[in-house]
Structures are given as C-alpha cells and as structure tokens.
mmCIF file of C-alpha atoms in Angstrom:
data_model
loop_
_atom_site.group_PDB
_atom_site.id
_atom_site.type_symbol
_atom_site.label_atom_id
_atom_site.label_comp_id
_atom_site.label_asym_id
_atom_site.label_seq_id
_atom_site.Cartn_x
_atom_site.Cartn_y
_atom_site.Cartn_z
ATOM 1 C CA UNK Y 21 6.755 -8.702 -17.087
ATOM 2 C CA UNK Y 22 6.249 -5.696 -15.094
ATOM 3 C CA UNK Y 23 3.933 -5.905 -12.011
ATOM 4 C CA UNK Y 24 3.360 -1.992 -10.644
ATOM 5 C CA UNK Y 25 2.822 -2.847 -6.546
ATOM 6 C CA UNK Y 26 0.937 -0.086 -5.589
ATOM 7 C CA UNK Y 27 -2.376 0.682 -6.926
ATOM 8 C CA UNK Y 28 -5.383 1.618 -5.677
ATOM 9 C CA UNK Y 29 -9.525 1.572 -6.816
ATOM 10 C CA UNK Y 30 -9.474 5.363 -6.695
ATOM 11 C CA UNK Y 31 -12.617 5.598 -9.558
ATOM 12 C CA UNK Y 32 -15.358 3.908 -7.156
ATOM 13 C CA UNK Y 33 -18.703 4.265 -8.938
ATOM 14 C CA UNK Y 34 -20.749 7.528 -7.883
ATOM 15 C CA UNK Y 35 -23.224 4.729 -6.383
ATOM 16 C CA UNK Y 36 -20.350 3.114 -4.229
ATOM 17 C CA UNK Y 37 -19.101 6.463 -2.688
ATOM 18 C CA UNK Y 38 -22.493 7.860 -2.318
ATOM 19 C CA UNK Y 39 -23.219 4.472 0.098
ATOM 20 C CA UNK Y 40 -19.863 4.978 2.400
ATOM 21 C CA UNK Y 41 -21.032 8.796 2.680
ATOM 22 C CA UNK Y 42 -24.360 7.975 3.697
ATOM 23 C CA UNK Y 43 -22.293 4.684 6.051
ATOM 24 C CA UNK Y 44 -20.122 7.473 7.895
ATOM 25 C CA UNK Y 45 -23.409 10.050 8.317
ATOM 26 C CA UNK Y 46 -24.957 6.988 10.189
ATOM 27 C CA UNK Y 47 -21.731 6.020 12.319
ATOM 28 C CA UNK Y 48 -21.022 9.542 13.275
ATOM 29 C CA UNK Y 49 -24.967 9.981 14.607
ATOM 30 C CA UNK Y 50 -25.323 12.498 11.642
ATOM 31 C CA UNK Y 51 -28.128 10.082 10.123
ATOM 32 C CA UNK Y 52 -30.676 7.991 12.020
ATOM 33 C CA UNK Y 53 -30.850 4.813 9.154
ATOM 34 C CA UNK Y 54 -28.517 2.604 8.445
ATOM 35 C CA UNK Y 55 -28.101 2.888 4.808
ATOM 36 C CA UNK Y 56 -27.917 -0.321 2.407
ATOM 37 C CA UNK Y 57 -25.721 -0.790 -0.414
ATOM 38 C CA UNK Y 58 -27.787 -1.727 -3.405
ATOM 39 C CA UNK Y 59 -24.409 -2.749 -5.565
ATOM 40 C CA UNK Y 60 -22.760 -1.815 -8.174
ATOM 41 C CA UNK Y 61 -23.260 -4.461 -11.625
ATOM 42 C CA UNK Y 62 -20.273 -6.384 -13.543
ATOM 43 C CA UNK Y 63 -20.449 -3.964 -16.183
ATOM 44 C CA UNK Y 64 -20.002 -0.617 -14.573
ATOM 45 C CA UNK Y 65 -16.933 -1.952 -12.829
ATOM 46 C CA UNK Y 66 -16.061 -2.947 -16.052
ATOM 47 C CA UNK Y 67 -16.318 0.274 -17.717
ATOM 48 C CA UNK Y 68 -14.826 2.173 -15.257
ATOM 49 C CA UNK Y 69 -11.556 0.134 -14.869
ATOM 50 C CA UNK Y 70 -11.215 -0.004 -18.650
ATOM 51 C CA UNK Y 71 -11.122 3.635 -18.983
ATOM 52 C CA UNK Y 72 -9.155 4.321 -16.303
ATOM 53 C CA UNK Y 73 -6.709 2.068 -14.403
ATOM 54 C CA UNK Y 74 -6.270 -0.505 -17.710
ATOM 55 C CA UNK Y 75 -6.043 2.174 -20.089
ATOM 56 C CA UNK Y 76 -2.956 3.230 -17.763
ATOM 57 C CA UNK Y 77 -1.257 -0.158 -17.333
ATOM 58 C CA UNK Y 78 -1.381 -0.195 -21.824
ATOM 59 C CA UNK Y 79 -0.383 3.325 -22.405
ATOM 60 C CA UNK Y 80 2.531 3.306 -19.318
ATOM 61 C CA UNK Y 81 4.021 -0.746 -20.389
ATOM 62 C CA UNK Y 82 2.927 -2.588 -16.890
ATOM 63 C CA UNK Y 83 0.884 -5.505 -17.546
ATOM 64 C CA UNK Y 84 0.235 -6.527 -13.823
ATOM 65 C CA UNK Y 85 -0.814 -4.071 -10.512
ATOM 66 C CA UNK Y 86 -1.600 -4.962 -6.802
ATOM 67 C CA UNK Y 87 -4.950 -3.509 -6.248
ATOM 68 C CA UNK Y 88 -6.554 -2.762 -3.032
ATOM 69 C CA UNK Y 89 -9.254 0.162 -1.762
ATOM 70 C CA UNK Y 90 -8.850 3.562 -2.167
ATOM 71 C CA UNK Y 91 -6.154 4.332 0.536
ATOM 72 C CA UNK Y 92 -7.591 7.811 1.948
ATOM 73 C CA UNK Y 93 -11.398 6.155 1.803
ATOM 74 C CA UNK Y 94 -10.257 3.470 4.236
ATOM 75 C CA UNK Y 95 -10.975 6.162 6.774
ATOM 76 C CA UNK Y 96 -10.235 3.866 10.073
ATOM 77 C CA UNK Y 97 -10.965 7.194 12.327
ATOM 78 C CA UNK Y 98 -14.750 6.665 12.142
ATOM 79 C CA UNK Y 99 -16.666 5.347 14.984
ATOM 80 C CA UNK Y 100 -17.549 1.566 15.224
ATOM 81 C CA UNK Y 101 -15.589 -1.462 14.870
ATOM 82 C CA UNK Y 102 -19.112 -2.337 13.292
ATOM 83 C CA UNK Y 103 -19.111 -0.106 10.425
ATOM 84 C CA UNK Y 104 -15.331 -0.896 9.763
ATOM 85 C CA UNK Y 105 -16.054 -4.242 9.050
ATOM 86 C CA UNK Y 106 -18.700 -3.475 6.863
ATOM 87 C CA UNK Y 107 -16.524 -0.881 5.120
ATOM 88 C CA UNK Y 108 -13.692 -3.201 4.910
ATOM 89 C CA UNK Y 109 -15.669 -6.302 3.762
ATOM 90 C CA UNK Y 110 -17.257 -4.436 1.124
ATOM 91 C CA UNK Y 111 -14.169 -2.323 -0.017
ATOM 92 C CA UNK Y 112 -12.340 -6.010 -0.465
ATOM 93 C CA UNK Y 113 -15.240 -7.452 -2.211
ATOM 94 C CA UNK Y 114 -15.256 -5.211 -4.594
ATOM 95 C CA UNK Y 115 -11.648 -4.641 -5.373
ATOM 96 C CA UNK Y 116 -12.165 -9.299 -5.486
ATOM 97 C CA UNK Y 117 -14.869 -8.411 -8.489
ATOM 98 C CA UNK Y 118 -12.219 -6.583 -10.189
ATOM 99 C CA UNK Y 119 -9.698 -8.814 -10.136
ATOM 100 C CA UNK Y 120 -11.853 -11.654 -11.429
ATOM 101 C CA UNK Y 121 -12.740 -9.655 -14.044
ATOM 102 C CA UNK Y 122 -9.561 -9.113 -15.206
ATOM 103 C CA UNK Y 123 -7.515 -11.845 -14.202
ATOM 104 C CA UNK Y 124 -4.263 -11.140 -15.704
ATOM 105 C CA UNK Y 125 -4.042 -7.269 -14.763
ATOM 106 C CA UNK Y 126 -4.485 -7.159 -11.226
ATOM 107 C CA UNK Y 127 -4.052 -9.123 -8.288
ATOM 108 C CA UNK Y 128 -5.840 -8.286 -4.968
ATOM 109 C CA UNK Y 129 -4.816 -6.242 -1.802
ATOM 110 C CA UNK Y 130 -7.013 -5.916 1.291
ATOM 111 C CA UNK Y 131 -7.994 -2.819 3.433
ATOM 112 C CA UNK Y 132 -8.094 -3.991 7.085
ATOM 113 C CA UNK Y 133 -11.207 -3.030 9.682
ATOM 114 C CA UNK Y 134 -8.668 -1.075 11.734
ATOM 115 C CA UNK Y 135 -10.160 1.137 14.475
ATOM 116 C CA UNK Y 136 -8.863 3.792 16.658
ATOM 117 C CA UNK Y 137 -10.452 1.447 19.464
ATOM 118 C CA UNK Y 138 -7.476 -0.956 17.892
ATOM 119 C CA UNK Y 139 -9.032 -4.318 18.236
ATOM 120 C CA UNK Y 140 -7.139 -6.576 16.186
ATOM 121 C CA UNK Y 141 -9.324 -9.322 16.622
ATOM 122 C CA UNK Y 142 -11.576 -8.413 13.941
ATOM 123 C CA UNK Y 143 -8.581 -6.647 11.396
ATOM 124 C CA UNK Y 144 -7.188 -11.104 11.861
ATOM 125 C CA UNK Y 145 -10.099 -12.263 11.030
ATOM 126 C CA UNK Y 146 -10.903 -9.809 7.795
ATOM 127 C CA UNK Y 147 -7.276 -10.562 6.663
ATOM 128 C CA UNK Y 148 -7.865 -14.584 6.770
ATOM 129 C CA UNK Y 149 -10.837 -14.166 4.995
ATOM 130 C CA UNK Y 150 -9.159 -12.248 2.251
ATOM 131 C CA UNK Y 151 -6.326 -14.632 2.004
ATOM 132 C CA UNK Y 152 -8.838 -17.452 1.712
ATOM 133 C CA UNK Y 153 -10.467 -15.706 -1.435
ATOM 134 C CA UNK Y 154 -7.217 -15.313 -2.881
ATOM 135 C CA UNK Y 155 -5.587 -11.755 -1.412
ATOM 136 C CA UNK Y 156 -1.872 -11.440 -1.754
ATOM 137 C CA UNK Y 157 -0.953 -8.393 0.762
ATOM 138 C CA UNK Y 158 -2.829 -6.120 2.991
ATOM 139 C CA UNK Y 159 -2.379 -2.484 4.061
ATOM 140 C CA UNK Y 160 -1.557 -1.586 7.371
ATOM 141 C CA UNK Y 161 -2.708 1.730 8.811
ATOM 142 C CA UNK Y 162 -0.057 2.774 11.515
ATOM 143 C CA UNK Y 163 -2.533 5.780 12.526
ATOM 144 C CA UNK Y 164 -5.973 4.967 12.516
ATOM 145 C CA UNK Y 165 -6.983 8.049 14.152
ATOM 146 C CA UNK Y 166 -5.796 10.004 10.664
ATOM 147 C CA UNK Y 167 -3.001 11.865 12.554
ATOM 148 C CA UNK Y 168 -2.919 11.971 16.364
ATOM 149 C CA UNK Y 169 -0.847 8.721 16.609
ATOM 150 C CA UNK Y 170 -2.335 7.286 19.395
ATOM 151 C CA UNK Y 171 -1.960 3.972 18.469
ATOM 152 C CA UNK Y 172 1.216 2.371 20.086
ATOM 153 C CA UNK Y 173 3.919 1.945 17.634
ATOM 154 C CA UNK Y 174 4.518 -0.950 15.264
ATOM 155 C CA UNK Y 175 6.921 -2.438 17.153
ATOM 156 C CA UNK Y 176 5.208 -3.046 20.591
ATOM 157 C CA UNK Y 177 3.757 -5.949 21.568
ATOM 158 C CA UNK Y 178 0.115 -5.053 21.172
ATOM 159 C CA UNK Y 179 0.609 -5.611 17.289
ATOM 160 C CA UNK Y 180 1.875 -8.949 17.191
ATOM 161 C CA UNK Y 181 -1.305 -10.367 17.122
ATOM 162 C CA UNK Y 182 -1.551 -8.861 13.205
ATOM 163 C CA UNK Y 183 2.552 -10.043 12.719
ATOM 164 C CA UNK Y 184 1.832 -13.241 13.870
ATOM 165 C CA UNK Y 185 -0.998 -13.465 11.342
ATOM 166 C CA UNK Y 186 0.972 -12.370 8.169
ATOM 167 C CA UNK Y 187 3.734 -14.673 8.742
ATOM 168 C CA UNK Y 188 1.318 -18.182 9.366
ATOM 169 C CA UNK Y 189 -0.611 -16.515 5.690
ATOM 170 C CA UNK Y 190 2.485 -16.007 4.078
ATOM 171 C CA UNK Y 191 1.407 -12.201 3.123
ATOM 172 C CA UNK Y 192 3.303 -9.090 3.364
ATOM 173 C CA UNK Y 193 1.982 -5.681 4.153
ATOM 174 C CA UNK Y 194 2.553 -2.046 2.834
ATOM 175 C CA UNK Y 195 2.648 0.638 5.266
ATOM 176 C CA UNK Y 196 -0.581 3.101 4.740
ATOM 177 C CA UNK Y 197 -2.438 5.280 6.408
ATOM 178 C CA UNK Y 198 -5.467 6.531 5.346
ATOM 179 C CA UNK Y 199 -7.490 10.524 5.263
ATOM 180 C CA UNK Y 200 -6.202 12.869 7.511
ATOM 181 C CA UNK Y 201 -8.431 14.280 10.067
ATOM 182 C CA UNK Y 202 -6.330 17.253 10.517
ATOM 183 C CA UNK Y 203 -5.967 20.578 8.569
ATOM 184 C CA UNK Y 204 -2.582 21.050 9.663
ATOM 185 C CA UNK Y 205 -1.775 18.139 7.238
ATOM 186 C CA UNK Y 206 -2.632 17.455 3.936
ATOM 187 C CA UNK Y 207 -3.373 13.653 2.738
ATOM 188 C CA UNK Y 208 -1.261 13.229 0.025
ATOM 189 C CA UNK Y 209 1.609 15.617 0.236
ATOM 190 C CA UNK Y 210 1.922 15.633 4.301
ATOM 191 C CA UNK Y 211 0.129 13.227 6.140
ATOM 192 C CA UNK Y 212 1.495 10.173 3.756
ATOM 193 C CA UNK Y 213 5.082 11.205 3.796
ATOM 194 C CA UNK Y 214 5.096 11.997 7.304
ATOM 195 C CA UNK Y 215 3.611 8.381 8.182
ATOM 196 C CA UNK Y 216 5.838 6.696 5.779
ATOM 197 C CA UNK Y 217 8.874 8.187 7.837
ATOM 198 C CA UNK Y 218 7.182 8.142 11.535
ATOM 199 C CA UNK Y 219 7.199 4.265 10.595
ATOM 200 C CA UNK Y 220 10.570 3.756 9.306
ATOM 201 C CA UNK Y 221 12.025 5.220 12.404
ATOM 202 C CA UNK Y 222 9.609 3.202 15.232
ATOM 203 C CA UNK Y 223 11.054 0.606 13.161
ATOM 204 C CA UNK Y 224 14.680 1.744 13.679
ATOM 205 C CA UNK Y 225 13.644 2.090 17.663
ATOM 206 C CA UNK Y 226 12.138 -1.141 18.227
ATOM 207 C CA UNK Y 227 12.957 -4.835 17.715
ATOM 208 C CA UNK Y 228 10.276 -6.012 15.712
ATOM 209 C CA UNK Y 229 12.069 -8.085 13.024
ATOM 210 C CA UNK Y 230 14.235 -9.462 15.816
ATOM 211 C CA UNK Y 231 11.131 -10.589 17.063
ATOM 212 C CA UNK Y 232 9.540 -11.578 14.211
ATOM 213 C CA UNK Y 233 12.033 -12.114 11.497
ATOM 214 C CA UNK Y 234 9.085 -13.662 8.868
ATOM 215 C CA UNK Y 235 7.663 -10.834 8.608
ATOM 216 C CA UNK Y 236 7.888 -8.420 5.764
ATOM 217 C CA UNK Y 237 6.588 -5.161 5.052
ATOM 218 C CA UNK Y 238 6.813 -2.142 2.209
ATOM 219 C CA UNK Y 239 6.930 1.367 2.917
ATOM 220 C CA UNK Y 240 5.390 2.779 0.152
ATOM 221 C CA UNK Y 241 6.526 6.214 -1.234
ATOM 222 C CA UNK Y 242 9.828 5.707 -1.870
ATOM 223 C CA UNK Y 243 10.287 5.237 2.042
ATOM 224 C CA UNK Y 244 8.970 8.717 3.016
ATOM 225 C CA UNK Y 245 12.398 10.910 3.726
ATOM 226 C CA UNK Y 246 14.068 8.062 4.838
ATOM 227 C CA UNK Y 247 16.687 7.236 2.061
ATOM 228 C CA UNK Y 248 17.048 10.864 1.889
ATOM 229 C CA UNK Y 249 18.166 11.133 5.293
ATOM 230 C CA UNK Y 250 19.801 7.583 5.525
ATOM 231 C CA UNK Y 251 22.720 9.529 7.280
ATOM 232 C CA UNK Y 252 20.538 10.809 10.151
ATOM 233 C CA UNK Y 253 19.345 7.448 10.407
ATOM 234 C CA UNK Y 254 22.442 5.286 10.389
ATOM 235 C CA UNK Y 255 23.906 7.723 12.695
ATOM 236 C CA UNK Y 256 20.743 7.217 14.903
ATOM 237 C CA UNK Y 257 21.164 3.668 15.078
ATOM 238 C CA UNK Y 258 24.318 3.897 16.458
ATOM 239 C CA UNK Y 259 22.959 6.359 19.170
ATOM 240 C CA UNK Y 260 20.473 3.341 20.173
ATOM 241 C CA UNK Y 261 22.956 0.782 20.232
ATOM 242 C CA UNK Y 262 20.961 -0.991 17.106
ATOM 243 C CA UNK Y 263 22.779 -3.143 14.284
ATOM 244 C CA UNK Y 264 23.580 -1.748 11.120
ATOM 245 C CA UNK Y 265 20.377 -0.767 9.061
ATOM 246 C CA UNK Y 266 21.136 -3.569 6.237
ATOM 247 C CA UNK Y 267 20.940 -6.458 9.509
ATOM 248 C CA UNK Y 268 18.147 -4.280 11.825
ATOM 249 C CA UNK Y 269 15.709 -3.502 9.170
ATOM 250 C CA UNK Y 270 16.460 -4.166 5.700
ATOM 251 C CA UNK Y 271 16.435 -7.561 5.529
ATOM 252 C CA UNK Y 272 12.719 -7.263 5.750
ATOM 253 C CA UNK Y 273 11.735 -3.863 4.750
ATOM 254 C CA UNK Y 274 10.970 -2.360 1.210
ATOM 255 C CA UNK Y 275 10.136 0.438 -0.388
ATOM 256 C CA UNK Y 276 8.223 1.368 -3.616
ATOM 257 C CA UNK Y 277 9.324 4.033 -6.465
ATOM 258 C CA UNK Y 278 5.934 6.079 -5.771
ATOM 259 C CA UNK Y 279 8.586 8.912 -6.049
ATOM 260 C CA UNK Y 280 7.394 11.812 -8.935
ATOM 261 C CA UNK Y 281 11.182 13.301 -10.271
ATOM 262 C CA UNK Y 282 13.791 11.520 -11.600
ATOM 263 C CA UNK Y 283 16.451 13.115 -8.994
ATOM 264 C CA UNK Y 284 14.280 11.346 -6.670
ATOM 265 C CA UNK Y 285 14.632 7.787 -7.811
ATOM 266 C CA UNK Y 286 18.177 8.683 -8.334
ATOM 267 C CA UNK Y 287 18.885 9.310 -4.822
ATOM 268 C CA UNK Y 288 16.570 5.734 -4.068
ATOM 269 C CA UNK Y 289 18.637 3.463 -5.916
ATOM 270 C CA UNK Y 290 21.767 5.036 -4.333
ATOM 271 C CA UNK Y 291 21.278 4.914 -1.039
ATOM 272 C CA UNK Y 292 18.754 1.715 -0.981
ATOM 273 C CA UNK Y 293 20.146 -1.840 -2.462
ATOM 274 C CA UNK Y 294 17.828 -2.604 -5.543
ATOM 275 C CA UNK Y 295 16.841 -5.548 -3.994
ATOM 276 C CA UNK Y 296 14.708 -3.749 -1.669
ATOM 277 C CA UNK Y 297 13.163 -1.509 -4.016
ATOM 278 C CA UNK Y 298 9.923 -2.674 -5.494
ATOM 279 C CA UNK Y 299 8.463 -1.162 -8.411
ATOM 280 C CA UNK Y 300 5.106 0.987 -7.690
ATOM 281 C CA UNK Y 301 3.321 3.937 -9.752
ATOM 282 C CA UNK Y 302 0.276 4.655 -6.765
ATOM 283 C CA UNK Y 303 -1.493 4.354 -10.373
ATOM 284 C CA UNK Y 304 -4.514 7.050 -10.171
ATOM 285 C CA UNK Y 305 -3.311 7.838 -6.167
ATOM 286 C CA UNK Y 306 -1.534 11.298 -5.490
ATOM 287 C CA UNK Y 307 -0.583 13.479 -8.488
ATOM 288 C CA UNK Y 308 -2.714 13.117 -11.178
ATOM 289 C CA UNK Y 309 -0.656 15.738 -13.592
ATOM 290 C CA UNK Y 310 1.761 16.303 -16.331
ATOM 291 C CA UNK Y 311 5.097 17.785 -15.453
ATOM 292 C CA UNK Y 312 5.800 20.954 -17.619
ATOM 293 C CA UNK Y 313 9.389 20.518 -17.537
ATOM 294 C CA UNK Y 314 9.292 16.788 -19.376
ATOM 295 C CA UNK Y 315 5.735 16.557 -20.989
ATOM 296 C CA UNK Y 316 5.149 13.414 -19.290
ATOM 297 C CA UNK Y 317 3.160 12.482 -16.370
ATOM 298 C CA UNK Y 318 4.346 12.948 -12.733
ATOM 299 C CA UNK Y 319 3.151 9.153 -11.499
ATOM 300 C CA UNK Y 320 4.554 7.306 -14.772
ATOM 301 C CA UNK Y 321 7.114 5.668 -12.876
ATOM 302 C CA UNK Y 322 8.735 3.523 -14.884
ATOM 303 C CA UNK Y 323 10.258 6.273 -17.366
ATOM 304 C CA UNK Y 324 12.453 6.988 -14.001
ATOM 305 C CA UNK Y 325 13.774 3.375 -13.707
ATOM 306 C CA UNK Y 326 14.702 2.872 -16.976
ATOM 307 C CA UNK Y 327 16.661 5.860 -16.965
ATOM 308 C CA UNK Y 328 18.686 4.659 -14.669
ATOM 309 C CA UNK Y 329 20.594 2.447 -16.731
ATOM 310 C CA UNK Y 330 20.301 -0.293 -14.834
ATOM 311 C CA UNK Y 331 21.819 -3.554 -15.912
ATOM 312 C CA UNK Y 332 18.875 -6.095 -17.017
ATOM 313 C CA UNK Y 333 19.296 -8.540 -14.160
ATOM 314 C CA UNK Y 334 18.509 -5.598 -11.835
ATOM 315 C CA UNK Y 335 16.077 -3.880 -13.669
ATOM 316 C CA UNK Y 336 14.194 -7.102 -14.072
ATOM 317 C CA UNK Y 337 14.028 -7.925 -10.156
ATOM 318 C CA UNK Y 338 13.180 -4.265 -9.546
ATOM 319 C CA UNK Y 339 10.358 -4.306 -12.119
ATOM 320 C CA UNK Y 340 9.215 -7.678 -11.411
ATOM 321 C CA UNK Y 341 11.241 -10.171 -9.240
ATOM 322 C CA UNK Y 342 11.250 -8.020 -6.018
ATOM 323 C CA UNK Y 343 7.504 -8.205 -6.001
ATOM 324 C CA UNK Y 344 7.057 -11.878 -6.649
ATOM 325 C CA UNK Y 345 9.971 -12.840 -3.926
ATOM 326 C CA UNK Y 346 8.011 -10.164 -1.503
ATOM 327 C CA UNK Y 347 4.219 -11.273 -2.617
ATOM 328 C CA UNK Y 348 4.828 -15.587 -2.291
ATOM 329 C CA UNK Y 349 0.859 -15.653 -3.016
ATOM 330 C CA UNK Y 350 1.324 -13.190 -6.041
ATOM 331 C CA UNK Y 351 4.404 -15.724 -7.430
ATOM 332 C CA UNK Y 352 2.004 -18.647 -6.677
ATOM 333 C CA UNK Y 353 -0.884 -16.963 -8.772
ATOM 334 C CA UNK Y 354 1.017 -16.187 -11.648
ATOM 335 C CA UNK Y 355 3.024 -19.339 -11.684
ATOM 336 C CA UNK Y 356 -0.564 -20.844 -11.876
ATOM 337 C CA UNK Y 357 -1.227 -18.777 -15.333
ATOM 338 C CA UNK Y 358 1.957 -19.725 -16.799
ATOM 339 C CA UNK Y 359 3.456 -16.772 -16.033
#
C-alpha cells in the first residue's frame, strides 16, 4: 500500500473557519462574546473530503494519509492558553470525525495547544487525550510565536516534558510550525522552509537524542535545505565536536518528500539513506498548481519516487514501511484491518 504522511484538513467548512475567526476576534479583545461553535454535520464533512482530499488519494494511487489540522490555522501566536485548548480540542475532534468516517483512508494526527506562554502542561495533556481516541503522531510547533523564535530550542531541557510524553505513548512527531506573523516571511515558501532548517540544525547543536534516544521525529519538507547543504552540516558537526550525522541525528530523524521537482527528490535520496525518507504529498497544503513544464501537478509526489528507479524493496519501505516502523500506532491500526 501507499500511506502519504503528511496531510492536512485544509477544506474546513465555511461554518468551521468562520467560528475560529470569530474565536481569535474574542482572544485578541477585538470582540466582547465568546463565540460558540454550532458544528458542522456528518454529511458536510463528508462531502467535502470526498471532493477534495479522497478524490486526490484515487486520482494520485495512495490509499492511506496521516491527517491532522490545517497546519497554518493552528495559529499558536494567539493569546490564551484558554482559547488554544479550545482550538486544539476542536481542530482534533474534527479531523477524529473524519477519520471515522473513512476508516481505511486516513489515520489521525493531532495539533497541540502550544502557546507562546509555552506551558506544556496543557500541550501533555491534549496529546494523551488524542492518543487515547486513537491519534498516531502529533505536530510540534518549534515557533509558536509564528517567527520571532522565542521559544528555547528543541533540545533544551524545558521540552522534555513533551519528549518524555511521546516516548511513554509510543508516538512520533513532525516538525511544524504554523502562520507567520511576519511580512518579512511568507507561510509556505519562507517561514516553513526556514523552520524546517532552524530545527535540523538546534538538532545538530544539542544532545537531544542522546538524551532521549526513544524519541523520533519527521522534518517535513524534504528536511528544509538541509540535505541540500548536508556538506555545511557535516562539516559543522565536526566544528562542535558532535558524532557523525548518521549516529547524532539520523538514527531518529526523518524527513518527508513534500519536495515539488524531480531534481529535488533526486538530490533527497542521494544524500539521505531511504530509510529515513518517508513518503508525504502535504496533500491540498502549499502549491496547489500544475507545472507547465510536465503537465502534472507540483504536490503529486509520488510520480518523483517512482522515477527514481528504485529497487522494490526500497521503494516499498519508502512508500509504506518507513511510515509504519515510524507511526507503531499507525502499524497497530492497520494490522487491526488486515492490512
């Protein structure tokens, strides 16, 4: 089979993203009330996932995706550890509904109530809940602030708290911010990539999976412009005094083939072992377009890897094994469907 590992519920209802606009007018003292979601039925959700992200999986050849919130709508810069965990609840609720509705196409992924206040208290206790409801991963937002960074970095001490959790729950986490808050950077094509490569090299400066060698986490994106700098990075390691990259990080670091030209995924599977390369489309995420130069469009990933020429063992773990070996509750789930 081929699971994609990166998706996201980027076609909320009008009625869903009319609530969190009317949510952040309230938290940022815009608004007076408190507004109340009134819901959104079965069959909207439904119709809207049919057209959109299923219709994708049948025309592209995936048949399962990890599904969590809409990454830039996580927006973990607004006020209120209160209205986080609202946000967050509902955001993993709803992406739950999905996923019962269509059982054998997606598998869920939870948004965490980060803060910039950076309580982790609450972001543990979210994440349990998920993984009690059936969750498989979470997304961890390096930079709640949505581009100031002043959150310490991933591999101090004040996050262990979250590592600690993800290792006794068995669940991984993809690296993600959310919306930027700055004009200087654009979501998608800036603030993403740039986050994707701040992390890999806190990563390459700390001692995290030293610390914590359980732990595992994706960097979505193809790794940011990490594999395509793997020489400034090796050669920084041995600056720092650090172990080779394959024993200081790679052992428990992956990255996804969210990358949009073929030259790209080239460069990816030669610099990266494929055993740390986990197949991802962002499906509906950052480039929604067709590429003039080969008719098809940017974000259908897998025409990439099967270019390759990979040999089948390989292509199989990249397309599928990788994820279940990285996702132990994903393997469980579809080991439970006879899958």
């Amino acid at each position: 089979m081929v699971i994609d590992c990166h998706g996201h519920f980027t076609t909320e209802p009008p009625e869903f993203r009319a609530f969190r606009t009317a949510q952040v007018a309230f938290a940022e003292g815009r608004s007076p009330d408190r507004p109340v979601y009134a819901g959104v039925d079965d069959d909207t959700l439904i119709e809207t996932i049919t057209r959109h992200q299923l219709r994708l999986q049948r025309e592209r050849g995936s048949d399962l995706t990890l599904l969590s919130p809409r990454a830039s709508g996580m927006g973990h810069h607004v006020p209120g550890q209160g209205i986080a965990t609202e946000w967050a609840r509902l955001s993993n609720d709803t992406v739950r509904r999905i996923c019962a509705l269509f059982p054998l196409n997606f598998a869920p992924v939870c948004q965490l109530p980060q803060t910039v206040d950076g309580d982790l208290g609450p972001v543990v206790a979210e994440l349990e809940r998920c993984v009690a409801a059936g969750f498989v991963g979470c997304n961890v937002n390096p930079d709640p602030s949505g581009g100031s960074w002043s959150t310490p970095p991933l591999h101090d001490a004040w996050w262990d708290p979250l590592w600690e959790a993800m290792i006794r729950l068995d669940v991984p986490g993809m690296i993600h911010v959310s919306g930027s808050c700055s004009p200087a950077l654009h979501t998608t094509g800036a603030h993403y990539i740039a986050a994707d490569t701040v992390v890999f090299m806190q990563l390459l400066e700390g001692d995290l999976f030293e610390r914590h060698p359980g732990l595992r986490l994706v960097i979505p994106h193809g790794g940011g412009a990490a594999p395509y700098h793997w020489g400034r990075y090796r050669g920084l390691s041995i600056m720092l005094g650090k172990p080779p990259l394959s024993e200081h990080l790679m052992r428990n670091l992956y990255f996804d083939t969210c990358v949009y030209h073929q030259a790209g995924i080239d460069t990816l599977f030669r610099v990266v072992a494929p055993e740390n390369v986990l197949f991802g489309s962002e499906l509906l995420g950052a480039v929604k377009a067709v590429d003039p130069e080969t008719g098809h469009p940017f974000d259908d990933t897998r025409r990439y890897i099967e270019a390759l020429g990979l040999e089948d063992p390989t292509r199989q773990a990249v397309l599928e094994g990788n994820t279940r070996r990285v996702y132990p509750r994903l393997d469980a789930l579809l080991t439970a469907q006879g899958r």
